[in-house]
Amino acid sequence: MTKCLICKTSIEPFLSLRKMPIANGFLHPDQFTGEYFYDLAIGFCSTCYMVQLINHVDREKMFHDQYAFFSSTSAHMAAHFKAFADEMKTRYLKGKADPFVAEIGSNDGIFLQHMSHGGIRHLGIEPSGNVAQVAREKGVHTISEFFDEQLAKKIRAKHGPADLFIGANVMCHIPYLHSVMAGIAHLLAEDGRLVFEDPYLGDIIEKTSYDQIYDEHAFYFSVSSMEYLVEQHGLRVVDAQPQSVHGGSMRYTIAHKGAVRVSDRVKNQKKKEKDLGLNRKETYNRFRRHVEASRERLTDLLGQLKQKGASVVGYGATSKSTTVLNYCRIGPDLLSCIYDTTPIKIGTYTPGMHIPVRDYKEFSDKYPDYAVLFAWNHKEEILKKEKQFSRQGGKFIVYISRVRVEN
Ligand code: DWN
Ligand code: SAH
């Protein structure tokens, strides 16, 4: 029996996605033998409503000096983080004498660069050494460590309380969330705010975006489960704002209990979650059936295209694609390669299924008939960039929310 990481009661597994490699474990042929695999499965806690992984991969296997995800590869995300930073400055930092901003999972400095350039005292906490170094080169103060309660104490002793504590697509990556929340409660100034965003469970269920399920994503948050967690640390969810990025995210604003009025949006969102059935086991069983149907449709479609002799590639070697490729058993026989912009991924092979990753600049050398859009969350940006592909008759295959060929 597996115990809930948040409330310690037992969790109910509802979907098993087979043996999986490390989602960002892009590799070279000499590393194929001995590649690491684990059982990817997810469960629901009917006590605190937290949806979570059943098995966890050691953090050092995922976050290290060769981490393959660089936040600034998307211009749309760069604009999102600029707007996020501007809003935070106006709302919470204006008029403060010498504010201090901390961010976990600060990656290549996509958010904190806007604090650094504004002369604001800041600290990035980013364990993946290579992306942290890129941030430092942009003038962003960064330490390469994993954040937890112990580190929070050290940071407060050195820098004083944080007026603002930020996290984007990182909180859901940390299985030891109680330590993280206890640390934040200790570090946050009395009138400080914790503001973070993560992929939203409601969107994952509604869109059948099962590809959000992989080793790095230990949790799939809702406002209801977040409330349960933070209240155990003297904190309160005071706002919840849906975001369109990463296929549908939620931005949570959290403060010390009693410090701030709770927005009506929190109550409204919790009502929506009940209506969506996020508190019921049946919802997750239905999700499993939708996932299985999606796999069948995608593999059928790719099988038919192969029979017809069509050329098919992938676009965007995302972490999410590792789940889809391995769960659906899609290999180089069905997809000849995947195009991507990330230098560290180019020339490698995808985890588990070993499809070659090529430079996106070569995509136009000889356009394929079809391209499976694994970076579906960046669809607008990619479609704009690849107008010529569509113009000369190429078609994108999208599998979220349903499998289809886009015309
Ligand atoms: O939570 C996480 C999110 C924030 O980022 C991490 N656990 C890991 C990572 O997940 P992902 O790999 O699924 O993220 P993206 O942003 O969907 O990845 C985009 C991929 O697509 C990158 O490899 C870059 C590539 N790309 C491209 O080839 N052309 C992206 C864009 C925008 C493009 O135009
Ligand atoms: N915030 C960025 C990066 C998200 S990827 C964005 O939204 O684009 C997740 C990042 O969290 C990785 O860079 C990883 O190294 C970092 N991370 C993982 N565990 C962490 C921990 N315990 N403390 C701080 N950062 C962590």
CSV table of C-alpha atoms and ligand atoms in Angstrom, one decimal:
chain,number,residue,atom,x,y,z
A,1,MET,CA,0.0,0.0,0.0
A,2,THR,CA,1.3,3.4,-0.9
A,3,LYS,CA,1.0,6.3,1.5
A,4,CYS,CA,0.0,9.8,0.5
A,5,LEU,CA,3.0,12.1,0.7
A,6,ILE,CA,0.8,14.9,2.0
A,7,CYS,CA,-1.7,13.4,4.5
A,8,LYS,CA,-0.1,9.9,5.0
A,9,THR,CA,-3.4,8.0,4.4
A,10,SER,CA,-3.3,5.4,1.6
A,11,ILE,CA,-3.6,6.4,-2.0
A,12,GLU,CA,-5.5,4.7,-4.8
A,13,PRO,CA,-3.6,4.0,-7.9
A,14,PHE,CA,-5.6,4.7,-11.1
A,15,LEU,CA,-3.2,4.6,-14.0
A,16,SER,CA,-0.1,2.7,-14.8
A,17,LEU,CA,2.0,3.9,-17.8
A,18,ARG,CA,4.4,1.0,-18.1
A,19,LYS,CA,8.2,1.1,-17.6
A,20,MET,CA,9.5,4.6,-18.2
A,21,PRO,CA,13.0,6.1,-18.7
A,22,ILE,CA,14.0,9.5,-17.3
A,23,ALA,CA,11.9,12.0,-19.2
A,24,ASN,CA,14.8,14.3,-19.9
A,25,GLY,CA,17.3,11.5,-20.1
A,26,PHE,CA,18.3,12.1,-23.8
A,27,LEU,CA,21.2,9.8,-24.5
A,28,HIS,CA,23.9,8.6,-27.0
A,29,PRO,CA,24.1,5.1,-28.4
A,30,ASP,CA,26.8,4.0,-26.1
A,31,GLN,CA,24.4,4.6,-23.2
A,32,PHE,CA,21.5,2.5,-24.6
A,33,THR,CA,22.6,-0.6,-22.6
A,34,GLY,CA,22.1,0.1,-18.9
A,35,GLU,CA,19.5,2.8,-19.5
A,36,TYR,CA,17.5,3.4,-16.3
A,37,PHE,CA,13.8,2.5,-16.2
A,38,TYR,CA,11.1,2.7,-13.4
A,39,ASP,CA,7.4,2.0,-13.2
A,40,LEU,CA,5.4,5.1,-13.9
A,41,ALA,CA,2.1,5.1,-12.1
A,42,ILE,CA,-0.2,7.7,-10.6
A,43,GLY,CA,-2.7,7.7,-7.8
A,44,PHE,CA,-5.4,9.8,-6.0
A,45,CYS,CA,-5.8,10.5,-2.3
A,46,SER,CA,-9.4,10.6,-1.3
A,47,THR,CA,-8.6,12.3,2.0
A,48,CYS,CA,-6.6,15.4,0.8
A,49,TYR,CA,-7.4,15.1,-2.9
A,50,MET,CA,-3.7,15.2,-3.9
A,51,VAL,CA,-2.9,13.4,-7.2
A,52,GLN,CA,0.6,12.0,-7.1
A,53,LEU,CA,3.2,9.6,-8.5
A,54,ILE,CA,3.4,6.2,-6.9
A,55,ASN,CA,7.1,5.7,-7.4
A,56,HIS,CA,9.8,8.4,-7.4
A,57,VAL,CA,13.1,8.7,-9.2
A,58,ASP,CA,16.1,10.0,-7.2
A,59,ARG,CA,16.4,13.7,-7.7
A,60,GLU,CA,20.0,13.5,-8.7
A,61,LYS,CA,19.1,11.3,-11.6
A,62,MET,CA,16.8,14.1,-13.0
A,63,PHE,CA,18.4,17.4,-12.0
A,64,HIS,CA,22.2,17.7,-12.6
A,65,ASP,CA,24.8,19.4,-14.6
A,66,GLN,CA,23.5,18.1,-17.9
A,67,TYR,CA,19.8,19.0,-17.4
A,68,ALA,CA,18.2,19.1,-20.9
A,69,PHE,CA,15.4,21.7,-20.3
A,70,PHE,CA,16.3,25.4,-20.8
A,71,SER,CA,13.3,27.6,-20.0
A,72,SER,CA,14.3,30.4,-22.5
A,73,THR,CA,13.8,28.2,-25.6
A,74,SER,CA,10.3,29.6,-25.9
A,75,ALA,CA,9.8,33.2,-26.8
A,76,HIS,CA,6.2,33.0,-25.6
A,77,MET,CA,7.3,31.8,-22.2
A,78,ALA,CA,10.0,34.6,-22.1
A,79,ALA,CA,7.1,37.1,-22.6
A,80,HIS,CA,5.0,35.3,-20.0
A,81,PHE,CA,7.7,35.6,-17.4
A,82,LYS,CA,8.4,39.2,-18.2
A,83,ALA,CA,4.7,40.0,-17.6
A,84,PHE,CA,4.7,37.9,-14.4
A,85,ALA,CA,7.8,39.8,-13.1
A,86,ASP,CA,6.3,43.2,-13.9
A,87,GLU,CA,3.0,42.3,-12.1
A,88,MET,CA,4.9,41.0,-9.0
A,89,LYS,CA,7.0,44.2,-8.9
A,90,THR,CA,3.9,46.5,-9.0
A,91,ARG,CA,1.8,44.4,-6.6
A,92,TYR,CA,4.3,43.4,-3.9
A,93,LEU,CA,7.6,45.3,-4.2
A,94,LYS,CA,6.7,48.9,-5.0
A,95,GLY,CA,7.5,51.2,-2.2
A,96,LYS,CA,9.5,48.7,-0.2
A,97,ALA,CA,12.9,49.9,0.9
A,98,ASP,CA,15.1,47.0,0.0
A,99,PRO,CA,12.9,44.0,-1.1
A,100,PHE,CA,14.3,40.5,-1.4
A,101,VAL,CA,13.0,38.0,-3.9
A,102,ALA,CA,13.8,34.3,-3.9
A,103,GLU,CA,12.9,31.8,-6.6
A,104,ILE,CA,13.2,28.0,-6.7
A,105,GLY,CA,13.8,26.2,-10.0
A,106,SER,CA,15.0,29.5,-11.5
A,107,ASN,CA,16.6,27.6,-14.4
A,108,ASP,CA,18.3,29.9,-16.9
A,109,GLY,CA,17.0,33.0,-15.2
A,110,ILE,CA,14.0,33.5,-17.4
A,111,PHE,CA,12.1,35.2,-14.5
A,112,LEU,CA,14.8,36.5,-12.1
A,113,GLN,CA,16.6,38.4,-14.9
A,114,HIS,CA,13.9,41.0,-14.6
A,115,MET,CA,14.5,41.4,-10.9
A,116,SER,CA,18.3,41.5,-11.5
A,117,HIS,CA,18.0,44.2,-14.2
A,118,GLY,CA,15.7,46.2,-12.0
A,119,GLY,CA,18.4,46.2,-9.3
A,120,ILE,CA,16.3,44.2,-6.9
A,121,ARG,CA,17.9,41.9,-4.4
A,122,HIS,CA,17.3,38.4,-5.4
A,123,LEU,CA,18.4,34.8,-5.2
A,124,GLY,CA,17.8,31.9,-7.5
A,125,ILE,CA,17.9,28.3,-6.1
A,126,GLU,CA,18.6,26.0,-9.0
A,127,PRO,CA,20.2,22.5,-8.5
A,128,SER,CA,20.8,21.8,-12.2
A,129,GLY,CA,24.3,23.3,-12.6
A,130,ASN,CA,24.3,23.9,-16.4
A,131,VAL,CA,21.1,26.0,-16.5
A,132,ALA,CA,22.1,27.8,-13.3
A,133,GLN,CA,25.4,28.8,-15.0
A,134,VAL,CA,23.4,30.4,-17.9
A,135,ALA,CA,21.5,32.4,-15.3
A,136,ARG,CA,24.7,33.6,-13.6
A,137,GLU,CA,26.0,34.7,-17.0
A,138,LYS,CA,22.9,36.9,-17.3
A,139,GLY,CA,23.7,38.5,-13.9
A,140,VAL,CA,21.2,36.5,-11.9
A,141,HIS,CA,22.5,35.4,-8.4
A,142,THR,CA,22.1,31.7,-8.3
A,143,ILE,CA,23.0,28.9,-5.9
A,144,SER,CA,23.0,25.3,-7.2
A,145,GLU,CA,21.2,23.5,-4.4
A,146,PHE,CA,17.9,21.7,-3.8
A,147,PHE,CA,15.6,23.8,-1.7
A,148,ASP,CA,14.2,22.4,1.5
A,149,GLU,CA,13.6,23.6,5.1
A,150,GLN,CA,17.3,23.4,6.1
A,151,LEU,CA,18.3,25.6,3.1
A,152,ALA,CA,15.5,28.0,3.8
A,153,LYS,CA,16.9,28.6,7.3
A,154,LYS,CA,20.4,29.3,5.9
A,155,ILE,CA,19.0,31.7,3.3
A,156,ARG,CA,17.0,33.7,5.9
A,157,ALA,CA,20.1,33.9,8.2
A,158,LYS,CA,22.1,35.3,5.3
A,159,HIS,CA,19.7,37.4,3.3
A,160,GLY,CA,16.8,38.1,5.8
A,161,PRO,CA,13.1,37.5,5.1
A,162,ALA,CA,11.8,37.2,1.6
A,163,ASP,CA,9.1,39.6,0.5
A,164,LEU,CA,8.4,37.4,-2.5
A,165,PHE,CA,9.0,33.7,-3.0
A,166,ILE,CA,8.5,32.5,-6.6
A,167,GLY,CA,8.2,29.1,-8.2
A,168,ALA,CA,7.2,28.2,-11.7
A,169,ASN,CA,6.8,24.5,-12.7
A,170,VAL,CA,8.9,23.4,-9.8
A,171,MET,CA,6.8,23.0,-6.7
A,172,CYS,CA,5.1,20.0,-8.3
A,173,HIS,CA,8.5,18.5,-8.9
A,174,ILE,CA,9.4,18.1,-5.2
A,175,PRO,CA,8.1,15.0,-3.3
A,176,TYR,CA,9.3,16.4,0.1
A,177,LEU,CA,6.8,19.3,-0.1
A,178,HIS,CA,6.2,19.5,3.6
A,179,SER,CA,9.9,20.4,4.1
A,180,VAL,CA,9.5,23.0,1.3
A,181,MET,CA,6.4,24.6,2.8
A,182,ALA,CA,7.9,24.6,6.3
A,183,GLY,CA,11.0,26.3,4.8
A,184,ILE,CA,8.9,28.9,3.0
A,185,ALA,CA,6.8,29.7,6.1
A,186,HIS,CA,10.1,30.3,7.9
A,187,LEU,CA,11.6,32.4,5.1
A,188,LEU,CA,8.6,34.5,4.1
A,189,ALA,CA,8.3,38.0,5.6
A,190,GLU,CA,5.2,38.7,7.7
A,191,ASP,CA,3.5,40.4,4.8
A,192,GLY,CA,5.3,38.4,2.1
A,193,ARG,CA,3.8,36.3,-0.6
A,194,LEU,CA,4.6,32.9,-2.1
A,195,VAL,CA,3.5,33.0,-5.7
A,196,PHE,CA,3.9,29.9,-7.9
A,197,GLU,CA,2.4,28.2,-10.9
A,198,ASP,CA,2.2,24.6,-12.0
A,199,PRO,CA,0.2,22.6,-14.6
A,200,TYR,CA,-3.4,22.4,-13.3
A,201,LEU,CA,-5.0,19.1,-12.5
A,202,GLY,CA,-8.4,20.3,-13.9
A,203,ASP,CA,-6.8,20.9,-17.3
A,204,ILE,CA,-5.0,17.6,-17.3
A,205,ILE,CA,-8.3,15.8,-16.7
A,206,GLU,CA,-10.3,17.8,-19.1
A,207,LYS,CA,-7.7,17.6,-22.0
A,208,THR,CA,-6.6,14.0,-21.3
A,209,SER,CA,-3.0,15.5,-21.2
A,210,TYR,CA,-1.6,12.4,-19.7
A,211,ASP,CA,1.8,13.4,-21.1
A,212,GLN,CA,2.2,15.7,-18.1
A,213,ILE,CA,2.7,12.5,-16.1
A,214,TYR,CA,6.4,11.7,-15.9
A,215,ASP,CA,9.2,11.4,-13.3
A,216,GLU,CA,9.7,15.1,-12.6
A,217,HIS,CA,6.1,15.8,-11.9
A,218,ALA,CA,5.6,14.2,-8.5
A,219,PHE,CA,2.2,16.1,-8.0
A,220,TYR,CA,-0.8,17.3,-10.0
A,221,PHE,CA,-2.2,20.2,-8.0
A,222,SER,CA,-5.7,21.6,-7.5
A,223,VAL,CA,-6.7,24.5,-5.3
A,224,SER,CA,-8.4,22.0,-2.9
A,225,SER,CA,-5.2,19.9,-2.4
A,226,MET,CA,-3.0,22.9,-2.2
A,227,GLU,CA,-5.2,24.4,0.5
A,228,TYR,CA,-4.9,21.2,2.6
A,229,LEU,CA,-1.1,21.2,2.2
A,230,VAL,CA,-0.3,24.9,3.0
A,231,GLU,CA,-2.7,25.1,6.0
A,232,GLN,CA,-0.6,22.6,7.8
A,233,HIS,CA,2.2,25.2,7.8
A,234,GLY,CA,0.3,28.2,9.0
A,235,LEU,CA,-0.2,29.4,5.4
A,236,ARG,CA,-3.3,30.2,3.3
A,237,VAL,CA,-4.1,30.1,-0.4
A,238,VAL,CA,-5.3,33.7,-0.9
A,239,ASP,CA,-5.7,33.7,-4.7
A,240,ALA,CA,-5.8,31.2,-7.6
A,241,GLN,CA,-5.5,32.5,-11.2
A,242,PRO,CA,-5.7,30.2,-14.2
A,243,GLN,CA,-3.0,30.6,-16.7
A,244,SER,CA,-2.9,29.4,-20.3
A,245,VAL,CA,0.7,28.4,-20.4
A,246,HIS,CA,1.9,24.7,-20.5
A,247,GLY,CA,-1.5,23.5,-21.6
A,248,GLY,CA,-3.3,25.1,-18.6
A,249,SER,CA,-1.7,26.1,-15.3
A,250,MET,CA,-2.8,27.6,-12.0
A,251,ARG,CA,-1.0,30.5,-10.3
A,252,TYR,CA,-1.4,30.2,-6.5
A,253,THR,CA,-0.8,33.1,-4.2
A,254,ILE,CA,-0.1,32.1,-0.6
A,255,ALA,CA,0.4,34.2,2.5
A,256,HIS,CA,0.7,33.7,6.2
A,257,LYS,CA,-2.6,32.9,7.8
A,258,GLY,CA,-4.6,36.0,8.7
A,259,ALA,CA,-2.3,38.4,6.8
A,260,VAL,CA,-4.4,38.9,3.7
A,261,ARG,CA,-8.0,38.7,2.6
A,262,VAL,CA,-8.8,35.6,0.6
A,263,SER,CA,-10.0,36.3,-2.9
A,264,ASP,CA,-13.4,35.0,-4.0
A,265,ARG,CA,-11.6,33.2,-6.8
A,266,VAL,CA,-10.4,30.6,-4.3
A,267,LYS,CA,-13.9,29.6,-3.3
A,268,ASN,CA,-15.1,29.7,-6.9
A,269,GLN,CA,-12.3,27.5,-8.1
A,270,LYS,CA,-12.9,25.0,-5.4
A,271,LYS,CA,-16.6,24.8,-6.5
A,272,LYS,CA,-15.5,24.2,-10.1
A,273,GLU,CA,-13.2,21.4,-8.9
A,274,LYS,CA,-16.1,19.7,-7.2
A,275,ASP,CA,-18.2,20.1,-10.3
A,276,LEU,CA,-15.4,18.6,-12.3
A,277,GLY,CA,-15.3,15.7,-9.9
A,278,LEU,CA,-11.7,16.2,-8.9
A,279,ASN,CA,-12.7,14.9,-5.4
A,280,ARG,CA,-14.0,11.6,-6.8
A,281,LYS,CA,-12.3,8.3,-7.8
A,282,GLU,CA,-14.6,7.8,-10.8
A,283,THR,CA,-13.2,10.9,-12.4
A,284,TYR,CA,-9.8,9.3,-12.5
A,285,ASN,CA,-11.0,6.0,-13.7
A,286,ARG,CA,-12.7,7.8,-16.6
A,287,PHE,CA,-9.4,9.6,-17.2
A,288,ARG,CA,-7.7,6.3,-17.5
A,289,ARG,CA,-10.2,5.1,-20.1
A,290,HIS,CA,-9.6,8.3,-22.1
A,291,VAL,CA,-5.8,7.8,-21.9
A,292,GLU,CA,-6.1,4.2,-23.2
A,293,ALA,CA,-8.4,5.4,-26.1
A,294,SER,CA,-6.0,8.2,-26.9
A,295,ARG,CA,-3.1,5.7,-27.2
A,296,GLU,CA,-5.1,3.4,-29.5
A,297,ARG,CA,-6.1,6.3,-31.8
A,298,LEU,CA,-2.5,7.7,-32.0
A,299,THR,CA,-0.9,4.3,-32.7
A,300,ASP,CA,-3.7,3.4,-35.2
A,301,LEU,CA,-3.1,6.7,-37.1
A,302,LEU,CA,0.7,6.3,-37.2
A,303,GLY,CA,0.3,2.7,-38.3
A,304,GLN,CA,-2.0,3.7,-41.2
A,305,LEU,CA,0.4,6.5,-42.3
A,306,LYS,CA,3.3,4.0,-42.3
A,307,GLN,CA,1.3,1.6,-44.4
A,308,LYS,CA,0.6,4.4,-46.9
A,309,GLY,CA,4.3,5.2,-47.0
A,310,ALA,CA,4.0,8.7,-45.6
A,311,SER,CA,7.0,10.4,-44.0
A,312,VAL,CA,6.3,11.2,-40.3
A,313,VAL,CA,8.5,13.0,-37.8
A,314,GLY,CA,8.1,14.6,-34.4
A,315,TYR,CA,8.3,18.3,-33.5
A,316,GLY,CA,9.6,19.3,-30.0
A,317,ALA,CA,11.6,16.7,-28.0
A,318,THR,CA,9.6,17.6,-24.8
A,319,SER,CA,9.7,15.8,-21.5
A,320,LYS,CA,6.1,15.0,-22.2
A,321,SER,CA,7.0,13.2,-25.4
A,322,THR,CA,8.9,10.6,-23.4
A,323,THR,CA,5.7,9.5,-21.8
A,324,VAL,CA,3.8,9.4,-25.1
A,325,LEU,CA,6.5,7.6,-27.0
A,326,ASN,CA,7.1,4.9,-24.3
A,327,TYR,CA,3.5,4.4,-23.3
A,328,CYS,CA,2.4,4.0,-26.9
A,329,ARG,CA,5.6,2.2,-28.0
A,330,ILE,CA,6.3,4.6,-30.8
A,331,GLY,CA,9.9,4.2,-32.1
A,332,PRO,CA,12.0,5.1,-35.1
A,333,ASP,CA,10.0,2.7,-37.3
A,334,LEU,CA,7.0,5.1,-36.9
A,335,LEU,CA,8.8,8.5,-36.4
A,336,SER,CA,12.1,8.9,-38.3
A,337,CYS,CA,13.3,11.7,-36.0
A,338,ILE,CA,12.2,14.6,-33.8
A,339,TYR,CA,13.2,18.2,-34.5
A,340,ASP,CA,14.1,20.5,-31.6
A,341,THR,CA,15.8,23.9,-30.9
A,342,THR,CA,17.7,22.9,-27.8
A,343,PRO,CA,21.5,22.5,-28.5
A,344,ILE,CA,22.0,19.9,-25.7
A,345,LYS,CA,19.3,17.6,-27.1
A,346,ILE,CA,20.4,17.9,-30.8
A,347,GLY,CA,22.4,14.8,-31.9
A,348,THR,CA,21.1,12.7,-29.0
A,349,TYR,CA,18.3,10.0,-29.0
A,350,THR,CA,15.1,10.1,-27.1
A,351,PRO,CA,14.8,8.3,-23.8
A,352,GLY,CA,13.6,4.7,-24.0
A,353,MET,CA,12.5,4.6,-27.7
A,354,HIS,CA,15.7,6.0,-29.1
A,355,ILE,CA,14.4,8.3,-31.8
A,356,PRO,CA,17.1,10.6,-33.2
A,357,VAL,CA,16.8,14.3,-32.2
A,358,ARG,CA,17.7,16.7,-35.0
A,359,ASP,CA,18.2,20.5,-35.3
A,360,TYR,CA,14.9,22.2,-36.1
A,361,LYS,CA,16.8,24.2,-38.8
A,362,GLU,CA,17.0,20.9,-40.8
A,363,PHE,CA,13.2,20.5,-40.7
A,364,SER,CA,12.9,22.6,-43.9
A,365,ASP,CA,15.6,20.7,-45.8
A,366,LYS,CA,13.1,18.1,-46.8
A,367,TYR,CA,9.7,18.6,-45.2
A,368,PRO,CA,8.0,15.4,-44.1
A,369,ASP,CA,4.3,14.7,-44.9
A,370,TYR,CA,3.4,14.8,-41.2
A,371,ALA,CA,4.8,16.1,-37.9
A,372,VAL,CA,3.5,15.0,-34.5
A,373,LEU,CA,3.5,18.1,-32.4
A,374,PHE,CA,4.9,17.0,-29.0
A,375,ALA,CA,5.3,20.7,-28.0
A,376,TRP,CA,1.5,21.2,-28.3
A,377,ASN,CA,1.6,23.7,-25.5
A,378,HIS,CA,3.7,25.9,-27.8
A,379,LYS,CA,1.5,25.4,-30.8
A,380,GLU,CA,0.9,29.1,-31.7
A,381,GLU,CA,4.6,29.9,-31.5
A,382,ILE,CA,5.6,26.8,-33.6
A,383,LEU,CA,2.9,27.3,-36.2
A,384,LYS,CA,4.0,30.8,-36.8
A,385,LYS,CA,7.6,29.7,-37.2
A,386,GLU,CA,6.8,26.8,-39.5
A,387,LYS,CA,4.2,28.5,-41.8
A,388,GLN,CA,6.1,27.2,-44.9
A,389,PHE,CA,5.6,23.6,-43.8
A,390,SER,CA,1.8,24.0,-43.7
A,391,ARG,CA,1.8,26.1,-46.9
A,392,GLN,CA,3.5,23.4,-49.0
A,393,GLY,CA,1.0,20.8,-47.7
A,394,GLY,CA,2.7,19.4,-44.6
A,395,LYS,CA,0.3,18.5,-41.7
A,396,PHE,CA,0.7,18.6,-38.0
A,397,ILE,CA,-0.7,15.7,-35.9
A,398,VAL,CA,-2.0,16.8,-32.5
A,399,TYR,CA,-3.1,14.4,-29.8
A,400,ILE,CA,-4.3,16.8,-27.1
A,401,SER,CA,-7.3,17.0,-26.4
A,402,ARG,CA,-8.1,14.4,-29.1
A,403,VAL,CA,-6.0,12.7,-31.7
A,404,ARG,CA,-6.3,14.6,-35.1
A,405,VAL,CA,-4.6,15.8,-38.2
A,406,GLU,CA,-4.6,19.6,-38.4
A,407,ASN,CA,-5.5,21.1,-41.7
B,1,DWN,O1,7.7,21.3,-15.9
B,1,DWN,C1,8.6,21.3,-16.8
B,1,DWN,C2,8.4,22.3,-17.9
B,1,DWN,C3,8.3,23.7,-17.5
B,1,DWN,O2,9.5,22.2,-18.8
B,1,DWN,C4,9.8,20.6,-16.7
B,1,DWN,N1,9.6,19.4,-15.9
B,1,DWN,C5,10.4,20.2,-18.0
B,1,DWN,C6,9.9,20.9,-19.2
B,1,DWN,O3,8.9,20.2,-19.8
B,1,DWN,P1,8.8,20.0,-21.4
B,1,DWN,O4,10.1,19.5,-21.9
B,1,DWN,O5,7.6,19.2,-21.7
B,1,DWN,O6,8.6,21.6,-21.8
B,1,DWN,P2,8.2,22.3,-23.1
B,1,DWN,O7,8.3,23.8,-22.8
B,1,DWN,O8,6.9,21.9,-23.6
B,1,DWN,O9,9.4,21.9,-24.1
B,1,DWN,C7,9.5,22.4,-25.3
B,1,DWN,C8,10.5,21.7,-26.1
B,1,DWN,O10,10.2,22.0,-27.5
B,1,DWN,C9,11.9,22.0,-25.9
B,1,DWN,O11,12.8,20.9,-26.1
B,1,DWN,C10,12.2,23.1,-27.0
B,1,DWN,C11,11.3,22.6,-28.1
B,1,DWN,N2,10.8,23.7,-28.9
B,1,DWN,C12,11.1,23.8,-30.2
B,1,DWN,O12,11.7,22.8,-30.8
B,1,DWN,N3,10.6,24.8,-31.0
B,1,DWN,C13,10.1,24.7,-28.3
B,1,DWN,C14,9.6,25.8,-29.1
B,1,DWN,C15,8.8,26.9,-28.4
B,1,DWN,C16,9.9,25.8,-30.5
B,1,DWN,O13,9.5,26.8,-31.2
B,2,SAH,N1,11.0,27.6,-13.6
B,2,SAH,C1,11.4,27.2,-14.9
B,2,SAH,C2,12.0,25.8,-14.9
B,2,SAH,C3,11.1,24.7,-14.6
B,2,SAH,S1,11.8,23.1,-14.8
B,2,SAH,C4,10.3,27.3,-15.8
B,2,SAH,O1,9.1,27.4,-15.4
B,2,SAH,O2,10.5,27.2,-17.0
B,2,SAH,C5,12.0,22.6,-13.1
B,2,SAH,C6,13.3,23.2,-12.5
B,2,SAH,O3,13.2,23.0,-11.1
B,2,SAH,C7,14.6,22.6,-13.0
B,2,SAH,O4,15.4,23.6,-13.5
B,2,SAH,C8,15.1,21.8,-11.8
B,2,SAH,O5,16.5,21.8,-11.7
B,2,SAH,C9,14.5,22.6,-10.6
B,2,SAH,N2,14.4,21.9,-9.3
B,2,SAH,C10,14.0,20.6,-9.1
B,2,SAH,N3,14.0,20.3,-7.8
B,2,SAH,C11,14.3,21.5,-7.1
B,2,SAH,C12,14.4,21.8,-5.8
B,2,SAH,N4,14.2,20.9,-4.8
B,2,SAH,N5,14.7,23.1,-5.4
B,2,SAH,C13,14.9,24.0,-6.4
B,2,SAH,N6,14.8,23.7,-7.7
B,2,SAH,C14,14.5,22.5,-8.1
